[in-house]
PDB file of C-alpha atoms and ligand atoms in Angstrom:
ATOM      1  CA  MET A   1     123.955 148.447 118.351  1.00  0.00           C
ATOM      2  CA  ILE A   2     123.153 146.442 115.229  1.00  0.00           C
ATOM      3  CA  THR A   3     126.036 144.517 113.678  1.00  0.00           C
ATOM      4  CA  LEU A   4     126.000 143.402 110.039  1.00  0.00           C
ATOM      5  CA  ALA A   5     128.531 140.789 108.857  1.00  0.00           C
ATOM      6  CA  LEU A   6     129.814 141.113 105.296  1.00  0.00           C
ATOM      7  CA  SER A   7     132.734 139.653 103.354  1.00  0.00           C
ATOM      8  CA  LYS A   8     135.049 141.844 101.311  1.00  0.00           C
ATOM      9  CA  GLY A   9     134.695 141.777  97.554  1.00  0.00           C
ATOM     10  CA  ARG A  10     131.571 141.131  95.556  1.00  0.00           C
ATOM     11  CA  ILE A  11     129.257 140.656  98.550  1.00  0.00           C
ATOM     12  CA  PHE A  12     130.371 143.911 100.191  1.00  0.00           C
ATOM     13  CA  ASP A  13     130.206 145.805  96.889  1.00  0.00           C
ATOM     14  CA  GLU A  14     126.785 144.487  95.896  1.00  0.00           C
ATOM     15  CA  THR A  15     125.301 144.999  99.382  1.00  0.00           C
ATOM     16  CA  LEU A  16     126.217 148.713  99.415  1.00  0.00           C
ATOM     17  CA  PRO A  17     123.248 149.796  97.229  1.00  0.00           C
ATOM     18  CA  LEU A  18     120.867 147.825  99.473  1.00  0.00           C
ATOM     19  CA  LEU A  19     122.322 149.494 102.558  1.00  0.00           C
ATOM     20  CA  LYS A  20     121.948 152.849 100.870  1.00  0.00           C
ATOM     21  CA  ALA A  21     118.256 152.098 100.311  1.00  0.00           C
ATOM     22  CA  ALA A  22     118.028 151.514 104.065  1.00  0.00           C
ATOM     23  CA  GLY A  23     119.688 154.892 104.687  1.00  0.00           C
ATOM     24  CA  ILE A  24     122.947 153.283 105.773  1.00  0.00           C
ATOM     25  CA  GLU A  25     126.316 154.390 104.402  1.00  0.00           C
ATOM     26  CA  VAL A  26     129.552 152.654 105.332  1.00  0.00           C
ATOM     27  CA  LEU A  27     132.074 155.332 106.293  1.00  0.00           C
ATOM     28  CA  GLU A  28     135.276 153.480 105.374  1.00  0.00           C
ATOM     29  CA  ASP A  29     136.473 151.606 102.311  1.00  0.00           C
ATOM     30  CA  PRO A  30     137.457 148.017 103.198  1.00  0.00           C
ATOM     31  CA  ASP A  31     140.002 147.993 100.357  1.00  0.00           C
ATOM     32  CA  THR A  32     142.049 150.772 101.898  1.00  0.00           C
ATOM     33  CA  SER A  33     141.199 150.538 105.595  1.00  0.00           C
ATOM     34  CA  ARG A  34     142.678 147.739 107.692  1.00  0.00           C
ATOM     35  CA  LYS A  35     139.811 147.956 110.156  1.00  0.00           C
ATOM     36  CA  LEU A  36     137.581 144.935 110.643  1.00  0.00           C
ATOM     37  CA  ILE A  37     134.787 146.956 112.234  1.00  0.00           C
ATOM     38  CA  LEU A  38     133.514 149.723 109.981  1.00  0.00           C
ATOM     39  CA  PRO A  39     131.328 152.533 111.266  1.00  0.00           C
ATOM     40  CA  THR A  40     128.314 153.754 109.306  1.00  0.00           C
ATOM     41  CA  ASN A  41     126.488 157.074 109.151  1.00  0.00           C
ATOM     42  CA  GLN A  42     123.992 155.542 111.610  1.00  0.00           C
ATOM     43  CA  PRO A  43     125.516 155.505 115.096  1.00  0.00           C
ATOM     44  CA  GLY A  44     123.501 152.376 115.938  1.00  0.00           C
ATOM     45  CA  VAL A  45     124.689 150.306 112.952  1.00  0.00           C
ATOM     46  CA  ARG A  46     128.148 148.891 112.215  1.00  0.00           C
ATOM     47  CA  VAL A  47     129.618 146.478 109.677  1.00  0.00           C
ATOM     48  CA  VAL A  48     132.067 143.692 110.541  1.00  0.00           C
ATOM     49  CA  LEU A  49     134.275 142.170 107.833  1.00  0.00           C
ATOM     50  CA  VAL A  50     134.692 138.396 107.999  1.00  0.00           C
ATOM     51  CA  ARG A  51     135.648 135.603 105.584  1.00  0.00           C
ATOM     52  CA  ALA A  52     132.716 134.689 103.327  1.00  0.00           C
ATOM     53  CA  THR A  53     132.498 131.209 104.860  1.00  0.00           C
ATOM     54  CA  ASP A  54     132.423 132.679 108.389  1.00  0.00           C
ATOM     55  CA  VAL A  55     129.362 134.925 107.864  1.00  0.00           C
ATOM     56  CA  PRO A  56     126.772 132.234 108.814  1.00  0.00           C
ATOM     57  CA  THR A  57     128.822 131.295 111.892  1.00  0.00           C
ATOM     58  CA  TYR A  58     129.029 134.902 113.121  1.00  0.00           C
ATOM     59  CA  VAL A  59     125.280 135.320 112.737  1.00  0.00           C
ATOM     60  CA  GLU A  60     124.438 131.899 114.207  1.00  0.00           C
ATOM     61  CA  TYR A  61     126.295 132.637 117.446  1.00  0.00           C
ATOM     62  CA  GLY A  62     125.336 136.305 117.678  1.00  0.00           C
ATOM     63  CA  GLY A  63     128.747 137.786 116.816  1.00  0.00           C
ATOM     64  CA  ALA A  64     126.680 139.668 114.257  1.00  0.00           C
ATOM     65  CA  ASP A  65     122.924 140.276 114.215  1.00  0.00           C
ATOM     66  CA  LEU A  66     122.593 139.885 110.481  1.00  0.00           C
ATOM     67  CA  GLY A  67     124.744 139.073 107.484  1.00  0.00           C
ATOM     68  CA  VAL A  68     124.856 138.524 103.755  1.00  0.00           C
ATOM     69  CA  THR A  69     126.015 135.149 102.484  1.00  0.00           C
ATOM     70  CA  GLY A  70     125.957 133.079  99.310  1.00  0.00           C
ATOM     71  CA  LYS A  71     123.431 130.250  99.081  1.00  0.00           C
ATOM     72  CA  ASP A  72     126.438 127.958  98.489  1.00  0.00           C
ATOM     73  CA  THR A  73     128.012 128.953 101.800  1.00  0.00           C
ATOM     74  CA  LEU A  74     124.670 128.743 103.585  1.00  0.00           C
ATOM     75  CA  ILE A  75     123.987 125.181 102.390  1.00  0.00           C
ATOM     76  CA  GLU A  76     127.471 124.051 103.416  1.00  0.00           C
ATOM     77  CA  HIS A  77     127.030 125.689 106.834  1.00  0.00           C
ATOM     78  CA  GLY A  78     123.652 124.034 107.332  1.00  0.00           C
ATOM     79  CA  GLY A  79     121.722 127.224 108.132  1.00  0.00           C
ATOM     80  CA  GLN A  80     120.877 126.094 111.663  1.00  0.00           C
ATOM     81  CA  GLY A  81     119.596 128.881 113.901  1.00  0.00           C
ATOM     82  CA  LEU A  82     119.407 131.372 111.053  1.00  0.00           C
ATOM     83  CA  TYR A  83     116.323 133.245 109.924  1.00  0.00           C
ATOM     84  CA  GLN A  84     116.575 133.656 106.140  1.00  0.00           C
ATOM     85  CA  PRO A  85     114.025 136.271 105.130  1.00  0.00           C
ATOM     86  CA  LEU A  86     115.350 137.375 101.733  1.00  0.00           C
ATOM     87  CA  ASP A  87     117.023 136.262  98.541  1.00  0.00           C
ATOM     88  CA  LEU A  88     118.912 139.475  97.750  1.00  0.00           C
ATOM     89  CA  LYS A  89     119.570 138.388  94.126  1.00  0.00           C
ATOM     90  CA  ILE A  90     123.157 139.671  94.321  1.00  0.00           C
ATOM     91  CA  ALA A  91     126.503 137.948  93.626  1.00  0.00           C
ATOM     92  CA  ALA A  92     124.665 135.640  91.265  1.00  0.00           C
ATOM     93  CA  CYS A  93     126.365 132.603  89.757  1.00  0.00           C
ATOM     94  CA  ARG A  94     125.735 128.878  89.428  1.00  0.00           C
ATOM     95  CA  MET A  95     127.108 125.700  90.988  1.00  0.00           C
ATOM     96  CA  SER A  96     128.284 123.346  88.271  1.00  0.00           C
ATOM     97  CA  VAL A  97     130.200 120.186  87.511  1.00  0.00           C
ATOM     98  CA  ALA A  98     133.207 120.694  85.221  1.00  0.00           C
ATOM     99  CA  VAL A  99     135.714 118.289  83.694  1.00  0.00           C
ATOM    100  CA  ARG A 100     138.682 118.397  81.325  1.00  0.00           C
ATOM    101  CA  ALA A 101     137.540 118.917  77.757  1.00  0.00           C
ATOM    102  CA  ASP A 102     138.951 115.462  76.863  1.00  0.00           C
ATOM    103  CA  PHE A 103     137.207 113.598  79.720  1.00  0.00           C
ATOM    104  CA  ASP A 104     134.134 111.568  78.715  1.00  0.00           C
ATOM    105  CA  TYR A 105     131.868 112.475  81.619  1.00  0.00           C
ATOM    106  CA  ALA A 106     128.684 111.025  80.086  1.00  0.00           C
ATOM    107  CA  SER A 107     130.277 107.587  79.679  1.00  0.00           C
ATOM    108  CA  ALA A 108     131.872 107.652  83.107  1.00  0.00           C
ATOM    109  CA  VAL A 109     128.486 108.401  84.677  1.00  0.00           C
ATOM    110  CA  ARG A 110     126.628 105.878  82.479  1.00  0.00           C
ATOM    111  CA  GLN A 111     129.068 103.054  83.196  1.00  0.00           C
ATOM    112  CA  GLY A 112     128.721 103.623  86.929  1.00  0.00           C
ATOM    113  CA  SER A 113     132.444 104.275  87.376  1.00  0.00           C
ATOM    114  CA  ARG A 114     133.570 105.836  90.630  1.00  0.00           C
ATOM    115  CA  LEU A 115     134.142 109.469  89.901  1.00  0.00           C
ATOM    116  CA  LYS A 116     136.827 111.420  91.766  1.00  0.00           C
ATOM    117  CA  VAL A 117     135.368 114.852  92.492  1.00  0.00           C
ATOM    118  CA  ALA A 118     137.334 117.730  94.017  1.00  0.00           C
ATOM    119  CA  THR A 119     135.411 120.561  95.644  1.00  0.00           C
ATOM    120  CA  LYS A 120     135.109 123.082  98.427  1.00  0.00           C
ATOM    121  CA  TYR A 121     131.360 122.297  98.440  1.00  0.00           C
ATOM    122  CA  THR A 122     131.256 118.730  99.741  1.00  0.00           C
ATOM    123  CA  ALA A 123     127.684 118.842 101.087  1.00  0.00           C
ATOM    124  CA  ILE A 124     126.270 120.113  97.786  1.00  0.00           C
ATOM    125  CA  ALA A 125     128.374 117.676  95.722  1.00  0.00           C
ATOM    126  CA  ARG A 126     127.515 114.669  97.922  1.00  0.00           C
ATOM    127  CA  GLU A 127     123.785 115.398  97.729  1.00  0.00           C
ATOM    128  CA  PHE A 128     123.866 116.046  93.981  1.00  0.00           C
ATOM    129  CA  PHE A 129     125.686 112.851  92.988  1.00  0.00           C
ATOM    130  CA  ALA A 130     123.712 110.758  95.501  1.00  0.00           C
ATOM    131  CA  SER A 131     120.480 111.979  93.910  1.00  0.00           C
ATOM    132  CA  LYS A 132     121.797 110.801  90.521  1.00  0.00           C
ATOM    133  CA  GLY A 133     122.967 107.470  91.941  1.00  0.00           C
ATOM    134  CA  VAL A 134     126.557 108.218  90.898  1.00  0.00           C
ATOM    135  CA  HIS A 135     129.339 106.902  93.142  1.00  0.00           C
ATOM    136  CA  VAL A 136     131.881 109.574  93.993  1.00  0.00           C
ATOM    137  CA  ASP A 137     135.044 109.921  96.001  1.00  0.00           C
ATOM    138  CA  LEU A 138     135.002 113.487  97.296  1.00  0.00           C
ATOM    139  CA  ILE A 139     138.257 115.361  97.748  1.00  0.00           C
ATOM    140  CA  LYS A 140     137.917 118.485  99.877  1.00  0.00           C
ATOM    141  CA  LEU A 141     139.810 121.535  98.628  1.00  0.00           C
ATOM    142  CA  TYR A 142     139.807 125.136  99.848  1.00  0.00           C
ATOM    143  CA  GLY A 143     140.557 126.887  96.556  1.00  0.00           C
ATOM    144  CA  SER A 144     141.875 126.662  92.990  1.00  0.00           C
ATOM    145  CA  MET A 145     139.563 123.722  92.265  1.00  0.00           C
ATOM    146  CA  GLU A 146     140.228 124.203  88.542  1.00  0.00           C
ATOM    147  CA  LEU A 147     143.692 122.741  89.025  1.00  0.00           C
ATOM    148  CA  ALA A 148     142.467 119.357  90.244  1.00  0.00           C
ATOM    149  CA  PRO A 149     141.444 117.795  86.891  1.00  0.00           C
ATOM    150  CA  LEU A 150     144.546 119.239  85.199  1.00  0.00           C
ATOM    151  CA  THR A 151     146.926 117.519  87.621  1.00  0.00           C
ATOM    152  CA  GLY A 152     145.100 114.198  87.850  1.00  0.00           C
ATOM    153  CA  LEU A 153     143.944 114.853  91.404  1.00  0.00           C
ATOM    154  CA  ALA A 154     140.308 114.461  90.307  1.00  0.00           C
ATOM    155  CA  ASP A 155     138.131 113.624  87.295  1.00  0.00           C
ATOM    156  CA  ALA A 156     135.703 116.450  87.951  1.00  0.00           C
ATOM    157  CA  ILE A 157     135.170 119.518  90.086  1.00  0.00           C
ATOM    158  CA  VAL A 158     132.085 121.065  91.625  1.00  0.00           C
ATOM    159  CA  ASP A 159     132.559 124.827  91.700  1.00  0.00           C
ATOM    160  CA  LEU A 160     130.916 128.183  91.168  1.00  0.00           C
ATOM    161  CA  VAL A 161     130.812 129.571  87.656  1.00  0.00           C
ATOM    162  CA  SER A 162     129.771 133.057  86.653  1.00  0.00           C
ATOM    163  CA  THR A 163     131.241 134.139  83.307  1.00  0.00           C
ATOM    164  CA  GLY A 164     132.844 130.763  82.587  1.00  0.00           C
ATOM    165  CA  ASN A 165     136.165 132.474  81.839  1.00  0.00           C
ATOM    166  CA  THR A 166     138.086 130.631  84.554  1.00  0.00           C
ATOM    167  CA  LEU A 167     136.953 127.237  83.221  1.00  0.00           C
ATOM    168  CA  LYS A 168     137.793 128.246  79.667  1.00  0.00           C
ATOM    169  CA  ALA A 169     141.258 129.497  80.612  1.00  0.00           C
ATOM    170  CA  ASN A 170     141.982 126.108  82.164  1.00  0.00           C
ATOM    171  CA  HIS A 171     140.534 123.973  79.339  1.00  0.00           C
ATOM    172  CA  LEU A 172     137.635 122.752  81.443  1.00  0.00           C
ATOM    173  CA  VAL A 173     134.032 122.388  80.319  1.00  0.00           C
ATOM    174  CA  GLU A 174     130.844 122.707  82.323  1.00  0.00           C
ATOM    175  CA  VAL A 175     128.950 119.418  82.018  1.00  0.00           C
ATOM    176  CA  GLU A 176     126.117 119.877  84.522  1.00  0.00           C
ATOM    177  CA  ARG A 177     124.487 122.779  86.295  1.00  0.00           C
ATOM    178  CA  ILE A 178     123.607 121.821  89.864  1.00  0.00           C
ATOM    179  CA  MET A 179     121.813 124.962  91.024  1.00  0.00           C
ATOM    180  CA  ASP A 180     121.567 128.713  90.640  1.00  0.00           C
ATOM    181  CA  ILE A 181     123.234 130.665  93.427  1.00  0.00           C
ATOM    182  CA  SER A 182     122.669 134.139  94.824  1.00  0.00           C
ATOM    183  CA  SER A 183     123.201 135.771  98.197  1.00  0.00           C
ATOM    184  CA  ARG A 184     120.781 135.702 101.114  1.00  0.00           C
ATOM    185  CA  LEU A 185     120.136 137.919 104.092  1.00  0.00           C
ATOM    186  CA  VAL A 186     120.540 135.880 107.279  1.00  0.00           C
ATOM    187  CA  VAL A 187     119.419 137.066 110.699  1.00  0.00           C
ATOM    188  CA  ASN A 188     120.131 135.815 114.213  1.00  0.00           C
ATOM    189  CA  GLN A 189     116.781 134.643 115.586  1.00  0.00           C
ATOM    190  CA  ALA A 190     117.273 135.982 119.112  1.00  0.00           C
ATOM    191  CA  ALA A 191     118.467 139.343 117.766  1.00  0.00           C
ATOM    192  CA  LEU A 192     115.387 139.550 115.553  1.00  0.00           C
ATOM    193  CA  LYS A 193     113.201 139.374 118.679  1.00  0.00           C
ATOM    194  CA  LEU A 194     115.324 141.575 120.937  1.00  0.00           C
ATOM    195  CA  LYS A 195     116.250 144.230 118.356  1.00  0.00           C
ATOM    196  CA  GLN A 196     113.046 144.228 116.254  1.00  0.00           C
ATOM    197  CA  ALA A 197     112.901 148.013 116.043  1.00  0.00           C
ATOM    198  CA  GLY A 198     116.362 148.262 114.503  1.00  0.00           C
ATOM    199  CA  ILE A 199     116.374 145.131 112.357  1.00  0.00           C
ATOM    200  CA  ARG A 200     112.870 145.149 110.808  1.00  0.00           C
ATOM    201  CA  PRO A 201     113.339 148.443 108.925  1.00  0.00           C
ATOM    202  CA  ILE A 202     116.572 147.112 107.422  1.00  0.00           C
ATOM    203  CA  ILE A 203     114.862 143.911 106.223  1.00  0.00           C
ATOM    204  CA  ASP A 204     111.963 145.947 104.800  1.00  0.00           C
ATOM    205  CA  ALA A 205     114.260 148.413 103.000  1.00  0.00           C
ATOM    206  CA  PHE A 206     116.302 145.547 101.528  1.00  0.00           C
ATOM    207  CA  ALA A 207     113.085 143.821 100.406  1.00  0.00           C
ATOM    208  CA  ASN A 208     111.974 146.963  98.578  1.00  0.00           C
ATOM    209  CA  ALA A 209     115.361 147.493  96.960  1.00  0.00           C
ATOM    210  CA  ILE A 210     115.880 143.962  95.613  1.00  0.00           C
ATOM    211  CA  GLN A 211     116.229 143.900  91.845  1.00  0.00           C
ATOM    212  CA  LYS A 212     112.856 142.962  90.466  1.00  0.00           C
ATOM    213  CA  GLU A 213     112.815 139.884  88.206  1.00  0.00           C
ATOM    214  CA  PRO A 214     112.515 140.883  84.556  1.00  0.00           C
ATOM    215  CA  SER A 215     108.854 140.391  83.716  1.00  0.00           C
ATOM    216  CA  THR A 216     108.191 137.394  81.472  1.00  0.00           C
ATOM    217  CA  SER A 217     104.615 138.251  80.548  1.00  0.00           C
TER     218      SER A 217
HETATM  219  O1  PRT B 301     137.846 134.508  97.933  1.00  0.00           O
HETATM  220  P1  PRT B 301     137.915 134.015  99.360  1.00  0.00           P
HETATM  221  O2  PRT B 301     138.627 132.731  99.501  1.00  0.00           O
HETATM  222  O3  PRT B 301     138.299 135.070 100.351  1.00  0.00           O
HETATM  223  O4  PRT B 301     136.408 133.674  99.828  1.00  0.00           O
HETATM  224  P2  PRT B 301     135.229 133.238  98.929  1.00  0.00           P
HETATM  225  O5  PRT B 301     135.654 132.715  97.608  1.00  0.00           O
HETATM  226  O6  PRT B 301     134.365 132.346  99.773  1.00  0.00           O
HETATM  227  O7  PRT B 301     134.520 134.654  98.766  1.00  0.00           O
HETATM  228  P3  PRT B 301     134.132 135.442  97.468  1.00  0.00           P
HETATM  229  O8  PRT B 301     133.988 136.864  97.883  1.00  0.00           O
HETATM  230  O9  PRT B 301     135.042 135.112  96.336  1.00  0.00           O
HETATM  231  O10 PRT B 301     132.708 134.835  97.134  1.00  0.00           O
HETATM  232  C1  PRT B 301     131.623 135.132  97.969  1.00  0.00           C
HETATM  233  C2  PRT B 301     130.356 134.608  97.317  1.00  0.00           C
HETATM  234  O11 PRT B 301     130.178 135.220  96.037  1.00  0.00           O
HETATM  235  C3  PRT B 301     130.327 133.121  97.026  1.00  0.00           C
HETATM  236  O12 PRT B 301     130.000 132.381  98.187  1.00  0.00           O
HETATM  237  C4  PRT B 301     129.242 133.048  95.951  1.00  0.00           C
HETATM  238  O13 PRT B 301     127.960 132.950  96.550  1.00  0.00           O
HETATM  239  C5  PRT B 301     129.361 134.408  95.237  1.00  0.00           C
HETATM  240  N1  PRT B 301     129.954 134.320  93.886  1.00  0.00           N
HETATM  241  C6  PRT B 301     129.368 134.807  92.762  1.00  0.00           C
HETATM  242  C7  PRT B 301     131.131 133.775  93.531  1.00  0.00           C
HETATM  243  C8  PRT B 301     131.249 133.907  92.138  1.00  0.00           C
HETATM  244  N2  PRT B 301     130.144 134.564  91.682  1.00  0.00           N
HETATM  245  C9  PRT B 301     132.422 133.397  91.455  1.00  0.00           C
HETATM  246  N3  PRT B 301     132.515 133.485  90.223  1.00  0.00           N
HETATM  247  N4  PRT B 301     132.121 133.197  94.248  1.00  0.00           N
HETATM  248  C10 PRT B 301     133.212 132.734  93.617  1.00  0.00           C
HETATM  249  N5  PRT B 301     133.391 132.802  92.258  1.00  0.00           N
HETATM  250  C11 PRT B 301     134.673 132.215  91.715  1.00  0.00           C
HETATM  251  C12 PRT B 301     134.542 130.724  91.384  1.00  0.00           C
HETATM  252  O14 PRT B 301     134.788 129.940  92.537  1.00  0.00           O
HETATM  253  C13 PRT B 301     135.607 130.507  90.305  1.00  0.00           C
HETATM  254  O15 PRT B 301     136.887 130.308  90.877  1.00  0.00           O
HETATM  255  O16 PRT B 301     135.068 132.825  90.499  1.00  0.00           O
HETATM  256  C14 PRT B 301     135.602 131.838  89.593  1.00  0.00           C
HETATM  257  C15 PRT B 301     134.723 131.674  88.380  1.00  0.00           C
HETATM  258  O17 PRT B 301     134.374 132.892  87.847  1.00  0.00           O
HETATM  259  P4  PRT B 301     134.147 133.041  86.261  1.00  0.00           P
HETATM  260  O18 PRT B 301     133.547 134.377  86.098  1.00  0.00           O
HETATM  261  O19 PRT B 301     135.493 132.905  85.620  1.00  0.00           O
HETATM  262  O20 PRT B 301     133.202 131.944  85.828  1.00  0.00           O
HETATM  263 MG1   MG B 302     136.792 133.747  96.116  1.00  0.00          MG
END
């Protein structure tokens, strides 16, 4: 049996076409089913639904053989023990720094003030500000980061941005782009060896189905 870990929502939705290219169809809709283990049309392949942040952990310890996870989540997890063969180019967004529209970020950074930064992504934020030589106090949050600068909890947030609508709705502005983010295929290294025959064709089919970069030439 090959077990694929996915999270509900954009990762599940955007992985479906890749699975289809591998001849795999999930037989139940996670939005209506309460099941956490979903069968597929292939008797030897099943999907398990886990929290997005738990996908790397499931794959690391062999609770799943492979999974799809955002680069953000992968960096925060550390990626230890995971084979990462493919950037799937799905669930694309960016990791950015945002502040209240009336906060003078450039001056705060220039004057070497200690910046209070709220984020779910402490590893990425710590590394980013350290590389700029900016002193930060990191405040770990698990959601609704946008609220932190509005309530005085923090001067800035580090969060994912895709359309920018959430920032706009909360009167925040993006002041720096830290990195582009997309989702990766991660594979348990022992499973890759032991279940080669089942896993390789899935990796190859995904590789062929990945959206090709628009040509620049
Ligand atoms: O939502 P839940 O708490 O269950 O878990 P999660 O947020 O970890 O999972 P999910 O499904 O929301 O995100 C899974 C992965 O999708 C992330 O790890 C990213 O790699 C990727 N992704 C792509 C995004 C976004 N785009 C995105 N826009 N994840 C989150 N967002 C959020 C962002 O945090 C912000 O609150 O959407 C809001 C901004 O969106 P815009 O369009 O208003 O800019
Ligand atoms: Mg979310």
